[in-house]
Amino acid sequence: RVVTLDMSATVAGTKYRGEFEERLKKVIEEIRSSGNVLLFIDEVHTLVGAGAAEGAIDAANILKPALARGELQCVGATTIDEYRKNIEKDAALERRFQP
């Protein structure tokens, strides 16, 4: 089963610190518990900085642990320029994705 994560919908309406992280963690947990799910993220470069407010964690840092532990399978689409500009700058994130 393929599940698409819409980053703009996930961020929409989050006013307070922690709301975005909570939403994204719920999505990850649901995917993890469902098993056999492939997460698709269009414009995957938007993970970097998404939902980050003062003192908050961005989407990339929320997803990295689950990706590193193999709890989450993810495919992302972006341009090579955006990949280089956003994904390659984060060595830990780059290890989880390949161009």
PDB file of C-alpha atoms in Angstrom:
ATOM      1  CA  ARG A   1       0.000   0.000   0.000  1.00  0.00           C
ATOM      2  CA  VAL A   2       1.287   3.456  -0.910  1.00  0.00           C
ATOM      3  CA  VAL A   3       0.438   6.417   1.320  1.00  0.00           C
ATOM      4  CA  THR A   4       1.109   9.982   0.180  1.00  0.00           C
ATOM      5  CA  LEU A   5       2.135  12.540   2.776  1.00  0.00           C
ATOM      6  CA  ASP A   6       0.950  16.035   1.873  1.00  0.00           C
ATOM      7  CA  MET A   7       3.341  18.296   3.757  1.00  0.00           C
ATOM      8  CA  SER A   8       1.302  21.464   3.210  1.00  0.00           C
ATOM      9  CA  ALA A   9      -1.820  19.791   4.615  1.00  0.00           C
ATOM     10  CA  THR A  10       0.176  18.481   7.575  1.00  0.00           C
ATOM     11  CA  VAL A  11       1.512  21.949   8.373  1.00  0.00           C
ATOM     12  CA  ALA A  12      -1.796  23.757   7.689  1.00  0.00           C
ATOM     13  CA  GLY A  13      -3.551  25.089  10.746  1.00  0.00           C
ATOM     14  CA  THR A  14      -0.736  24.392  13.183  1.00  0.00           C
ATOM     15  CA  LYS A  15      -0.405  27.523  15.265  1.00  0.00           C
ATOM     16  CA  TYR A  16       1.324  26.317  18.380  1.00  0.00           C
ATOM     17  CA  ARG A  17       4.723  24.798  18.892  1.00  0.00           C
ATOM     18  CA  GLY A  18       4.456  21.040  18.969  1.00  0.00           C
ATOM     19  CA  GLU A  19       1.233  20.709  16.952  1.00  0.00           C
ATOM     20  CA  PHE A  20       3.037  19.890  13.716  1.00  0.00           C
ATOM     21  CA  GLU A  21       5.385  17.404  15.405  1.00  0.00           C
ATOM     22  CA  GLU A  22       2.412  15.704  17.017  1.00  0.00           C
ATOM     23  CA  ARG A  23       0.593  15.362  13.681  1.00  0.00           C
ATOM     24  CA  LEU A  24       3.634  13.981  11.886  1.00  0.00           C
ATOM     25  CA  LYS A  25       4.461  11.547  14.684  1.00  0.00           C
ATOM     26  CA  LYS A  26       0.874  10.223  14.537  1.00  0.00           C
ATOM     27  CA  VAL A  27       1.238   9.658  10.789  1.00  0.00           C
ATOM     28  CA  ILE A  28       4.531   7.818  11.313  1.00  0.00           C
ATOM     29  CA  GLU A  29       3.061   5.673  14.077  1.00  0.00           C
ATOM     30  CA  GLU A  30       0.026   4.793  11.970  1.00  0.00           C
ATOM     31  CA  ILE A  31       2.257   3.764   9.053  1.00  0.00           C
ATOM     32  CA  ARG A  32       4.554   1.812  11.364  1.00  0.00           C
ATOM     33  CA  SER A  33       1.680  -0.087  12.991  1.00  0.00           C
ATOM     34  CA  SER A  34      -0.064  -0.788   9.659  1.00  0.00           C
ATOM     35  CA  GLY A  35       2.993  -2.494   8.221  1.00  0.00           C
ATOM     36  CA  ASN A  36       3.785  -3.003   4.544  1.00  0.00           C
ATOM     37  CA  VAL A  37       3.267   0.687   3.732  1.00  0.00           C
ATOM     38  CA  LEU A  38       5.393   2.760   1.384  1.00  0.00           C
ATOM     39  CA  LEU A  39       5.341   6.468   2.222  1.00  0.00           C
ATOM     40  CA  PHE A  40       5.481   8.786  -0.795  1.00  0.00           C
ATOM     41  CA  ILE A  41       6.433  12.435  -0.328  1.00  0.00           C
ATOM     42  CA  ASP A  42       6.169  14.726  -3.337  1.00  0.00           C
ATOM     43  CA  GLU A  43       8.518  17.699  -3.137  1.00  0.00           C
ATOM     44  CA  VAL A  44      10.532  15.793  -0.516  1.00  0.00           C
ATOM     45  CA  HIS A  45      12.946  18.721  -0.169  1.00  0.00           C
ATOM     46  CA  THR A  46      10.196  20.553   1.749  1.00  0.00           C
ATOM     47  CA  LEU A  47      10.878  18.230   4.707  1.00  0.00           C
ATOM     48  CA  VAL A  48      13.857  20.408   5.556  1.00  0.00           C
ATOM     49  CA  GLY A  49      12.459  23.255   7.617  1.00  0.00           C
ATOM     50  CA  ALA A  50       8.828  22.099   7.406  1.00  0.00           C
ATOM     51  CA  GLY A  51       6.984  22.819  10.618  1.00  0.00           C
ATOM     52  CA  ALA A  52      10.047  24.298  12.261  1.00  0.00           C
ATOM     53  CA  ALA A  53       9.150  27.110  14.584  1.00  0.00           C
ATOM     54  CA  GLU A  54      11.170  28.535  17.419  1.00  0.00           C
ATOM     55  CA  GLY A  55      12.392  25.546  19.411  1.00  0.00           C
ATOM     56  CA  ALA A  56      10.500  23.071  17.226  1.00  0.00           C
ATOM     57  CA  ILE A  57      11.847  20.153  15.220  1.00  0.00           C
ATOM     58  CA  ASP A  58      11.415  20.126  11.441  1.00  0.00           C
ATOM     59  CA  ALA A  59       9.890  17.221   9.519  1.00  0.00           C
ATOM     60  CA  ALA A  60      13.255  15.874   8.369  1.00  0.00           C
ATOM     61  CA  ASN A  61      14.453  15.437  11.955  1.00  0.00           C
ATOM     62  CA  ILE A  62      11.199  13.754  12.951  1.00  0.00           C
ATOM     63  CA  LEU A  63      11.418  11.248  10.083  1.00  0.00           C
ATOM     64  CA  LYS A  64      15.154  10.453  10.312  1.00  0.00           C
ATOM     65  CA  PRO A  65      15.014   8.101  13.334  1.00  0.00           C
ATOM     66  CA  ALA A  66      12.205   5.981  11.835  1.00  0.00           C
ATOM     67  CA  LEU A  67      14.035   5.833   8.507  1.00  0.00           C
ATOM     68  CA  ALA A  68      17.324   4.932  10.200  1.00  0.00           C
ATOM     69  CA  ARG A  69      15.717   2.078  12.152  1.00  0.00           C
ATOM     70  CA  GLY A  70      14.047   0.758   9.002  1.00  0.00           C
ATOM     71  CA  GLU A  71      10.588   1.294  10.499  1.00  0.00           C
ATOM     72  CA  LEU A  72       9.546   3.397   7.544  1.00  0.00           C
ATOM     73  CA  GLN A  73      10.014   2.960   3.807  1.00  0.00           C
ATOM     74  CA  CYS A  74       9.906   6.234   1.953  1.00  0.00           C
ATOM     75  CA  VAL A  75      10.105   7.421  -1.640  1.00  0.00           C
ATOM     76  CA  GLY A  76      10.394  11.107  -2.355  1.00  0.00           C
ATOM     77  CA  ALA A  77      10.207  13.166  -5.528  1.00  0.00           C
ATOM     78  CA  THR A  78      12.086  16.388  -6.104  1.00  0.00           C
ATOM     79  CA  THR A  79      14.356  18.030  -8.645  1.00  0.00           C
ATOM     80  CA  ILE A  80      18.078  17.344  -8.589  1.00  0.00           C
ATOM     81  CA  ASP A  81      18.682  21.036  -7.808  1.00  0.00           C
ATOM     82  CA  GLU A  82      16.367  20.964  -4.781  1.00  0.00           C
ATOM     83  CA  TYR A  83      17.914  17.660  -3.683  1.00  0.00           C
ATOM     84  CA  ARG A  84      21.386  19.196  -3.740  1.00  0.00           C
ATOM     85  CA  LYS A  85      20.233  22.420  -2.087  1.00  0.00           C
ATOM     86  CA  ASN A  86      18.226  20.819   0.736  1.00  0.00           C
ATOM     87  CA  ILE A  87      18.811  17.078   1.180  1.00  0.00           C
ATOM     88  CA  GLU A  88      22.574  16.914   0.539  1.00  0.00           C
ATOM     89  CA  LYS A  89      23.215  19.608   3.160  1.00  0.00           C
ATOM     90  CA  ASP A  90      21.979  17.227   5.859  1.00  0.00           C
ATOM     91  CA  ALA A  91      24.349  14.234   5.840  1.00  0.00           C
ATOM     92  CA  ALA A  92      22.078  12.102   8.024  1.00  0.00           C
ATOM     93  CA  LEU A  93      19.085  12.770   5.789  1.00  0.00           C
ATOM     94  CA  GLU A  94      21.121  12.186   2.638  1.00  0.00           C
ATOM     95  CA  ARG A  95      22.091   8.724   3.905  1.00  0.00           C
ATOM     96  CA  ARG A  96      18.387   7.831   4.058  1.00  0.00           C
ATOM     97  CA  PHE A  97      17.656   8.935   0.476  1.00  0.00           C
ATOM     98  CA  GLN A  98      19.489   8.523  -2.788  1.00  0.00           C
ATOM     99  CA  PRO A  99      19.129  10.589  -5.956  1.00  0.00           C
TER     100      PRO A  99
END
